[in-house]
GROMACS .gro file of C-alpha atoms in nm:
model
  295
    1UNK     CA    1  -5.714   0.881  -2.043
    2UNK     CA    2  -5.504   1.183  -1.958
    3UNK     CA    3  -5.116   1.105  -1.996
    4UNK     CA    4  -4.874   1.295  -1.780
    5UNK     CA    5  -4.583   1.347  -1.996
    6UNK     CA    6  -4.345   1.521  -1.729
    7UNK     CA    7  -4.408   1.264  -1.509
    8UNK     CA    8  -4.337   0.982  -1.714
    9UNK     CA    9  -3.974   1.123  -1.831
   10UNK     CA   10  -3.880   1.163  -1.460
   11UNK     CA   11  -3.989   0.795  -1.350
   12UNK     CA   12  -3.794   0.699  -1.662
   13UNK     CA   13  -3.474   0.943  -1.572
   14UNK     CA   14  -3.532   0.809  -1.199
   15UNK     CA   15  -3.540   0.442  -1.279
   16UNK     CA   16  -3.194   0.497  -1.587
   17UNK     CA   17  -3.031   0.603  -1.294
   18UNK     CA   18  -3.096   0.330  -1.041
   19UNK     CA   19  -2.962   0.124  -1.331
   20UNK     CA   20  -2.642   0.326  -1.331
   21UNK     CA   21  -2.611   0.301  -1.022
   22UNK     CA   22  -2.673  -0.049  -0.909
   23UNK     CA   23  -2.385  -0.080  -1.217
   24UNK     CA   24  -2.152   0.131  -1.027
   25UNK     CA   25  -2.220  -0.067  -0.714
   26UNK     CA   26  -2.187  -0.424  -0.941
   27UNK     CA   27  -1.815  -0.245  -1.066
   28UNK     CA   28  -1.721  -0.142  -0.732
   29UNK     CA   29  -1.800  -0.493  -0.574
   30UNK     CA   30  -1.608  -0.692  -0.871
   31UNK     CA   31  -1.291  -0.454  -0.802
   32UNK     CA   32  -1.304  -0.524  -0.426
   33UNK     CA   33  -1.032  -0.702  -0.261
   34UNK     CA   34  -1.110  -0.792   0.092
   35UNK     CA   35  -0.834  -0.792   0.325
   36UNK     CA   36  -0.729  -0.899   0.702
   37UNK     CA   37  -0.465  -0.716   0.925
   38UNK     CA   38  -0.207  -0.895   1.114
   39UNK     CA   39  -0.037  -0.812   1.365
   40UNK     CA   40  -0.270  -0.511   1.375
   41UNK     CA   41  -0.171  -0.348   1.088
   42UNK     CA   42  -0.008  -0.549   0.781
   43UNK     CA   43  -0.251  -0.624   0.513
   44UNK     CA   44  -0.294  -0.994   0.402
   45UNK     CA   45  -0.467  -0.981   0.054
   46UNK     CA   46  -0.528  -1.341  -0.132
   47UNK     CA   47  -0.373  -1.408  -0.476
   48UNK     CA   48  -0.444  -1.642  -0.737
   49UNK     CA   49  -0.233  -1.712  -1.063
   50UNK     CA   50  -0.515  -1.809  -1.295
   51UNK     CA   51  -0.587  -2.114  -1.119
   52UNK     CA   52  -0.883  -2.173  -0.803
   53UNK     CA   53  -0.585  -2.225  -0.584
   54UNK     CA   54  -0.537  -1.878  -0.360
   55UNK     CA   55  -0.212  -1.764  -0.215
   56UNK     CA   56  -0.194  -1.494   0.104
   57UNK     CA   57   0.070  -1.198   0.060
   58UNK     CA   58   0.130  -0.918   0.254
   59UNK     CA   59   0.083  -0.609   0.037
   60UNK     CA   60   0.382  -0.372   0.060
   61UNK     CA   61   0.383  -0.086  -0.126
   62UNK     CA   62   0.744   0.000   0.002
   63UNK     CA   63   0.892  -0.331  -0.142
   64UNK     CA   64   1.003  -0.249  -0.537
   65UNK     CA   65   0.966  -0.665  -0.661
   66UNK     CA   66   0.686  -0.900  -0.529
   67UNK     CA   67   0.843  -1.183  -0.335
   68UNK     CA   68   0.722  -1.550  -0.348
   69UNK     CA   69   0.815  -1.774  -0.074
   70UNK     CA   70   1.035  -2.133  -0.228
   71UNK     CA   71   0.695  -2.341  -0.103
   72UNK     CA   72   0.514  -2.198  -0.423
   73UNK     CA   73   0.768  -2.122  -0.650
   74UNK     CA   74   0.619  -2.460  -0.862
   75UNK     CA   75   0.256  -2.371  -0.782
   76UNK     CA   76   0.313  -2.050  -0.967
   77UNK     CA   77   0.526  -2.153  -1.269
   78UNK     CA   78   0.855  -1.944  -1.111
   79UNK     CA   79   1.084  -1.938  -1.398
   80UNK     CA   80   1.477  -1.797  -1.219
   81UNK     CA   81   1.686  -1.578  -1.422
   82UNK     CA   82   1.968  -1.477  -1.234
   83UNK     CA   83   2.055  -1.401  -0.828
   84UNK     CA   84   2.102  -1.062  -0.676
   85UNK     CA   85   2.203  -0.898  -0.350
   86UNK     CA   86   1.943  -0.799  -0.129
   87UNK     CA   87   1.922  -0.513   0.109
   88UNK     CA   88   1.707  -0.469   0.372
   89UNK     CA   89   1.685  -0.313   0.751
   90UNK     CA   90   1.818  -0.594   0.918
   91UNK     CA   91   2.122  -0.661   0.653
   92UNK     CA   92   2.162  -0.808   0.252
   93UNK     CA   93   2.137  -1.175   0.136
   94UNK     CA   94   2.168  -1.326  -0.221
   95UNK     CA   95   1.838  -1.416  -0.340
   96UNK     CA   96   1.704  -1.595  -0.692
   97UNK     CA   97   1.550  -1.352  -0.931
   98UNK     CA   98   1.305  -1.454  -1.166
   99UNK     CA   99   0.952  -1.403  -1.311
  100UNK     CA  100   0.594  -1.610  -1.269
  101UNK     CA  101   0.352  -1.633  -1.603
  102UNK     CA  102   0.106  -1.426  -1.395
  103UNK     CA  103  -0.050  -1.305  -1.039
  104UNK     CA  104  -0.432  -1.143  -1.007
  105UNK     CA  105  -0.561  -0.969  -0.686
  106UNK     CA  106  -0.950  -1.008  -0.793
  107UNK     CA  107  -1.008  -0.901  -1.153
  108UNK     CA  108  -0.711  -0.703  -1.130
  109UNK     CA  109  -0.414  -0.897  -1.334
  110UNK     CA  110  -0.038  -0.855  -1.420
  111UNK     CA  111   0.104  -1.109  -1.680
  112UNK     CA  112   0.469  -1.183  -1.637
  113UNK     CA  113   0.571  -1.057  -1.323
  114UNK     CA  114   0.915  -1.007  -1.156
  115UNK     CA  115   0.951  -1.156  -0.855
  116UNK     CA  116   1.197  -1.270  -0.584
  117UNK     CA  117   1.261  -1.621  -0.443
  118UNK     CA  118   1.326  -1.664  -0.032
  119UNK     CA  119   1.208  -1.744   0.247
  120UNK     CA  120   0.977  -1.541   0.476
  121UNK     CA  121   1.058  -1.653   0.855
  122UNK     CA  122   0.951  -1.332   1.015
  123UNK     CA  123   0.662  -1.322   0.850
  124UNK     CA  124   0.559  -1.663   0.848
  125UNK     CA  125   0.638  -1.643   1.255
  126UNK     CA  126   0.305  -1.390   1.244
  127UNK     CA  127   0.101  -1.575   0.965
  128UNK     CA  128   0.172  -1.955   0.897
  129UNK     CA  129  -0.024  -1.916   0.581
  130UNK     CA  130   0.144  -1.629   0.434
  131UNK     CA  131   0.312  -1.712   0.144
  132UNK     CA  132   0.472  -1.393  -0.026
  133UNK     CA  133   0.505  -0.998  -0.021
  134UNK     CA  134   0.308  -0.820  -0.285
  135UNK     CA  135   0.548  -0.535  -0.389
  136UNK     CA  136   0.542  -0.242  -0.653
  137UNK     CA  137   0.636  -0.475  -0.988
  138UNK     CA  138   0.237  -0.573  -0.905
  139UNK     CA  139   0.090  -0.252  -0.773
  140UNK     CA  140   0.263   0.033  -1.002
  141UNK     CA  141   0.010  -0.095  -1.275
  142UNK     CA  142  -0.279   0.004  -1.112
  143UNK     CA  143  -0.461   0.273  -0.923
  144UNK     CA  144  -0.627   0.202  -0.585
  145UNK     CA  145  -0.759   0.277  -0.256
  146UNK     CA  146  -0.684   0.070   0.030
  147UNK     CA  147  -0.969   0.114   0.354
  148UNK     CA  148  -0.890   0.007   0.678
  149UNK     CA  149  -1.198   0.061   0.805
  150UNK     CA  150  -1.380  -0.167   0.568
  151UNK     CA  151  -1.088  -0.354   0.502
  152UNK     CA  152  -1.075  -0.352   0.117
  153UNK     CA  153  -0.832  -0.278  -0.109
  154UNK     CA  154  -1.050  -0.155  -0.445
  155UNK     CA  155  -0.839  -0.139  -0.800
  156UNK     CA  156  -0.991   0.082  -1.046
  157UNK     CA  157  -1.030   0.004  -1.435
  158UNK     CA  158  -1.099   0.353  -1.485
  159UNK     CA  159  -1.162   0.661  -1.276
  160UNK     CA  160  -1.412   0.472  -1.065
  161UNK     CA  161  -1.298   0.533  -0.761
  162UNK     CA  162  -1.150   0.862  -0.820
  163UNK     CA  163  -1.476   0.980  -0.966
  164UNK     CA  164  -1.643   0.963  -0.645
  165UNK     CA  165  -1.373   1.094  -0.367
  166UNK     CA  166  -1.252   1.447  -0.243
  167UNK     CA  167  -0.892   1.531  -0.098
  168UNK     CA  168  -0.534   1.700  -0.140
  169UNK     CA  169  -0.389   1.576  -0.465
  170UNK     CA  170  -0.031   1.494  -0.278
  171UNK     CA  171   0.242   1.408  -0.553
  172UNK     CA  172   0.435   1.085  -0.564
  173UNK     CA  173   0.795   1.139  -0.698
  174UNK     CA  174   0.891   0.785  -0.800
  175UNK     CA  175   1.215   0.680  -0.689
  176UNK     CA  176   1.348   0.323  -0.810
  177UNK     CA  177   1.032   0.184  -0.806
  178UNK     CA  178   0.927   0.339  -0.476
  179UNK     CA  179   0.679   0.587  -0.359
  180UNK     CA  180   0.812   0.915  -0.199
  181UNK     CA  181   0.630   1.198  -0.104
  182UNK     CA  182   0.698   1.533   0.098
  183UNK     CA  183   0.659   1.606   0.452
  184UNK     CA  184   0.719   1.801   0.740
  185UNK     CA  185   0.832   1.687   1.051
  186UNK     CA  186   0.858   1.884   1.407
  187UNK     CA  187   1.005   1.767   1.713
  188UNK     CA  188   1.284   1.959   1.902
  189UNK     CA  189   1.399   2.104   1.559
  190UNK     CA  190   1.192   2.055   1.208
  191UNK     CA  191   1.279   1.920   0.886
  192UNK     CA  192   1.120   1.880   0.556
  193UNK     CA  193   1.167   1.484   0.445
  194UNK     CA  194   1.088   1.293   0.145
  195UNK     CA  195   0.965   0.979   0.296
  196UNK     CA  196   0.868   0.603   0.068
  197UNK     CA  197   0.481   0.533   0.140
  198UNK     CA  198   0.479   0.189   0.279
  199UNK     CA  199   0.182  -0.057   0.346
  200UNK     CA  200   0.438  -0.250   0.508
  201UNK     CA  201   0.589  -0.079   0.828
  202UNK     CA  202   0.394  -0.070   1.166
  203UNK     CA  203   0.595   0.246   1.252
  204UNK     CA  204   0.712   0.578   1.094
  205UNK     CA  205   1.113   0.521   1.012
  206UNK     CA  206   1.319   0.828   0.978
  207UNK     CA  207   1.668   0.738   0.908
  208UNK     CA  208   2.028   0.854   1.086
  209UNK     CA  209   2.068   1.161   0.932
  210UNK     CA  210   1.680   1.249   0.944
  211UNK     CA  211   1.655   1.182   1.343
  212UNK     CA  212   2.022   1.382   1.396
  213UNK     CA  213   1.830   1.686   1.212
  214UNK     CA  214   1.546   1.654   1.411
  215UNK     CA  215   1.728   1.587   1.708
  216UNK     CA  216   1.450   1.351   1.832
  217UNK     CA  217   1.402   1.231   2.203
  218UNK     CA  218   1.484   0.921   2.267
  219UNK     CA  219   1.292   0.627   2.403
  220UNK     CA  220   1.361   0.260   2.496
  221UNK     CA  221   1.420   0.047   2.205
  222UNK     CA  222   1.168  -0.161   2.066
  223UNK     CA  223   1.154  -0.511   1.860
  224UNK     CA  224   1.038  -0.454   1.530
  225UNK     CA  225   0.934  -0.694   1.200
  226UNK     CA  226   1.144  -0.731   0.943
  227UNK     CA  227   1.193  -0.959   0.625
  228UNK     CA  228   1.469  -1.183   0.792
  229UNK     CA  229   1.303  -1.194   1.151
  230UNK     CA  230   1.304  -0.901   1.446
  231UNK     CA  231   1.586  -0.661   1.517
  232UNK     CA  232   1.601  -0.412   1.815
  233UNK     CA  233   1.600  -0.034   1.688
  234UNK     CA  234   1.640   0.246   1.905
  235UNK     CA  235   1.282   0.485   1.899
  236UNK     CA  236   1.229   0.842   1.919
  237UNK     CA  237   0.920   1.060   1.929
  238UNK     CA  238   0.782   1.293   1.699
  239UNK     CA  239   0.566   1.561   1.768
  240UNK     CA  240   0.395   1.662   1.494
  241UNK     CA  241   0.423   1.473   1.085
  242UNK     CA  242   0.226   1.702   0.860
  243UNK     CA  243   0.203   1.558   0.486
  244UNK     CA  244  -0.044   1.750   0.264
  245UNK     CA  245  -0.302   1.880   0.452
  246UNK     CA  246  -0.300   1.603   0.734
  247UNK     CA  247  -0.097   1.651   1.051
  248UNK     CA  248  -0.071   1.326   1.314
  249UNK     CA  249   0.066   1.420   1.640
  250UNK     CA  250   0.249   1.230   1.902
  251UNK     CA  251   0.416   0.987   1.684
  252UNK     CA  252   0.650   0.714   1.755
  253UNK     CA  253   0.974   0.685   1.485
  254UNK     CA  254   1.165   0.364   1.497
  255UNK     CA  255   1.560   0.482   1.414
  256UNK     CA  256   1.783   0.213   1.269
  257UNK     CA  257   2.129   0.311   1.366
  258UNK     CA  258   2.290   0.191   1.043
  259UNK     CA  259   2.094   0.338   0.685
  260UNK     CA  260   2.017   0.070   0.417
  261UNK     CA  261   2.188   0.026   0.123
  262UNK     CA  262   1.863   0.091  -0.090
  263UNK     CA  263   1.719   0.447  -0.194
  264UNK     CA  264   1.414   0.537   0.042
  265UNK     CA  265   1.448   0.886   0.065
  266UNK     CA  266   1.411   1.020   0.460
  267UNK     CA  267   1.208   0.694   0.596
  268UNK     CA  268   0.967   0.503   0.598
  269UNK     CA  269   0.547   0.647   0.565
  270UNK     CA  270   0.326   0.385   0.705
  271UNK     CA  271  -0.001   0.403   0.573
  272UNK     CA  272  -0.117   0.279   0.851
  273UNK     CA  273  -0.137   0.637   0.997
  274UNK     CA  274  -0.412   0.706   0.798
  275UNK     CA  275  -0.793   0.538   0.791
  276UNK     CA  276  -0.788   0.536   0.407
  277UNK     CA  277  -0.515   0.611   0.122
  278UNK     CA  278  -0.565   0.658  -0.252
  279UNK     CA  279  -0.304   0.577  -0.489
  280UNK     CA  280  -0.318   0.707  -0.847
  281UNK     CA  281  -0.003   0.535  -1.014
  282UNK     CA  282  -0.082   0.683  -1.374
  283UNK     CA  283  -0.120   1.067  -1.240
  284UNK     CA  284   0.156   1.072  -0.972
  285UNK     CA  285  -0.044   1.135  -0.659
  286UNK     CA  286  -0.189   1.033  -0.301
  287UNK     CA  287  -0.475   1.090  -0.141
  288UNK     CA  288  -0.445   1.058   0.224
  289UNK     CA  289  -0.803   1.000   0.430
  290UNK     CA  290  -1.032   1.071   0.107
  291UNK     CA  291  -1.391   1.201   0.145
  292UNK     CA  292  -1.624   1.060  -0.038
  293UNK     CA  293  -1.853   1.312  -0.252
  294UNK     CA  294  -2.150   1.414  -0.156
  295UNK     CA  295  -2.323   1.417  -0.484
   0.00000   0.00000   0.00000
């Protein structure tokens, strides 16, 4: 019987890498996070803290501490430490400051995690079931891409998902626990800002002294979502945003009249401008709308 050596070693190199690759696939499916939007463009991810019972937050990567509504502060073991002023868009309130034993989107887990205790009105206005705001004392630990267009947020235990995407390498200058990266802005004048990426906001946010720069033309004002309900904010309109090697045209800005109290450089980023966004915490960069590689 005449053996074909050749072809044997390629049916076996053929059939070690449909192994591999069904792996990959098995890896990728474990680290996926499904999500739905609200509102048309806030994610709603569900939690669990090591029990079957699930919890829906909104992930904000803008927010510096996770927030947990008072309805589960028992459910999840909340343990207060101390209260502290906090500053927002529409104003500051005292709030309880503690930690919970532990909080896992999928696979993905953080043990001990800082959170804040208070209630969510706005929020809970949108989404009855919404029960907290996933912020950066979760998400720094990990790298990730979140999809709109499949709707999945996937955390990588390696390079997984970095492995297999192309794009601009955009650095993230971390700035009390916040995101910030460069960008240029043109409407009747231009600016280069420095503006907190943010899962969070429906609408690019460029603050007093970034719209007065800019000298942005004004439209009607607008109600807009935040922690404590909806405020009115005065909107302007941007003509071009460029950050990296992306440039979105025609954009709306919502322009609070009074800045925050908090560090958040120029504004607010959505990421909502973008059909996909890689995060790489442990490098220091972004990836806006990622291509996949071809081989």
């Amino acid at each position: 019987m005449n053996i074909n050596f050749s072809l044997l070693r390629s049916i076996r190199v053929a059939l070690i890498g449909l192994v591999v690759t069904a792996a990959c696939r098995n890896l990728q499916a474990e680290s996926d996070v499904h999500f739905r939007l609200i509102d048309g463009n806030l994610i709603v991810i569900a939690l669990n803290s090591g029990s079957r019972a699930t919890f829906d937050f909104l992930l904000d990567t803008g927010t510096d501490t996770t927030v947990i509504d008072p309805s589960i502060a028992s459910k999840l073991s909340f343990v207060p430490e101390d209260r502290i002023e906090v500053v927002s868009l529409s104003g500051s309130h005292s709030a309880s400051r503690g930690s919970i034993p532990t909080l896992a989107a999928g696979p993905s887990r953080v043990d001990n995690v800082q959170v804040l205790l208070q209630e969510l009105p706005g929020l809970r206005r949108l989404d009855s079931h919404i029960a907290g705001i996933l912020g950066q004392s979760f998400l720094s630990h990990f790298n990730y891409l979140v999809d709109y267009r499949r709707q999945v947020v996937r955390f990588e235990s390696e390079n997984e998902v970095l492995d297999t995407i192309d794009g601009e390498h955009v650095a993230i200058e971390s700035r009390d626990h916040r995101m910030v990266v460069a960008s240029e802005v043109q409407s009747r004048a231009s600016a280069n800002l420095r503006l907190v990426l943010d899962s969070g906001a429906d609408s690019l946010v460029l603050l007093h002294t970034a719209s007065q720069t800019l000298n942005l033309p004004m439209q009607s004002p607008s109600l807009q979502l935040v922690q404590g309900g909806q405020v009115e904010m005065k909107t302007g309109r941007v003509n071009v945003l460029t950050v990296g090697s992306e440039k979105l045209h025609q954009i709306t800005a919502i322009l609070p009249d009074v800045d925050p109290g908090v560090p958040m450089g120029d504004g607010l980023l959505p990421t909502i401008l973008f059909r996909a966004v890689y995060i790489n915490n442990r490098d220091g960069f972004v990836v806006f709308n990622p291509r996949t590689r071809k081989n």
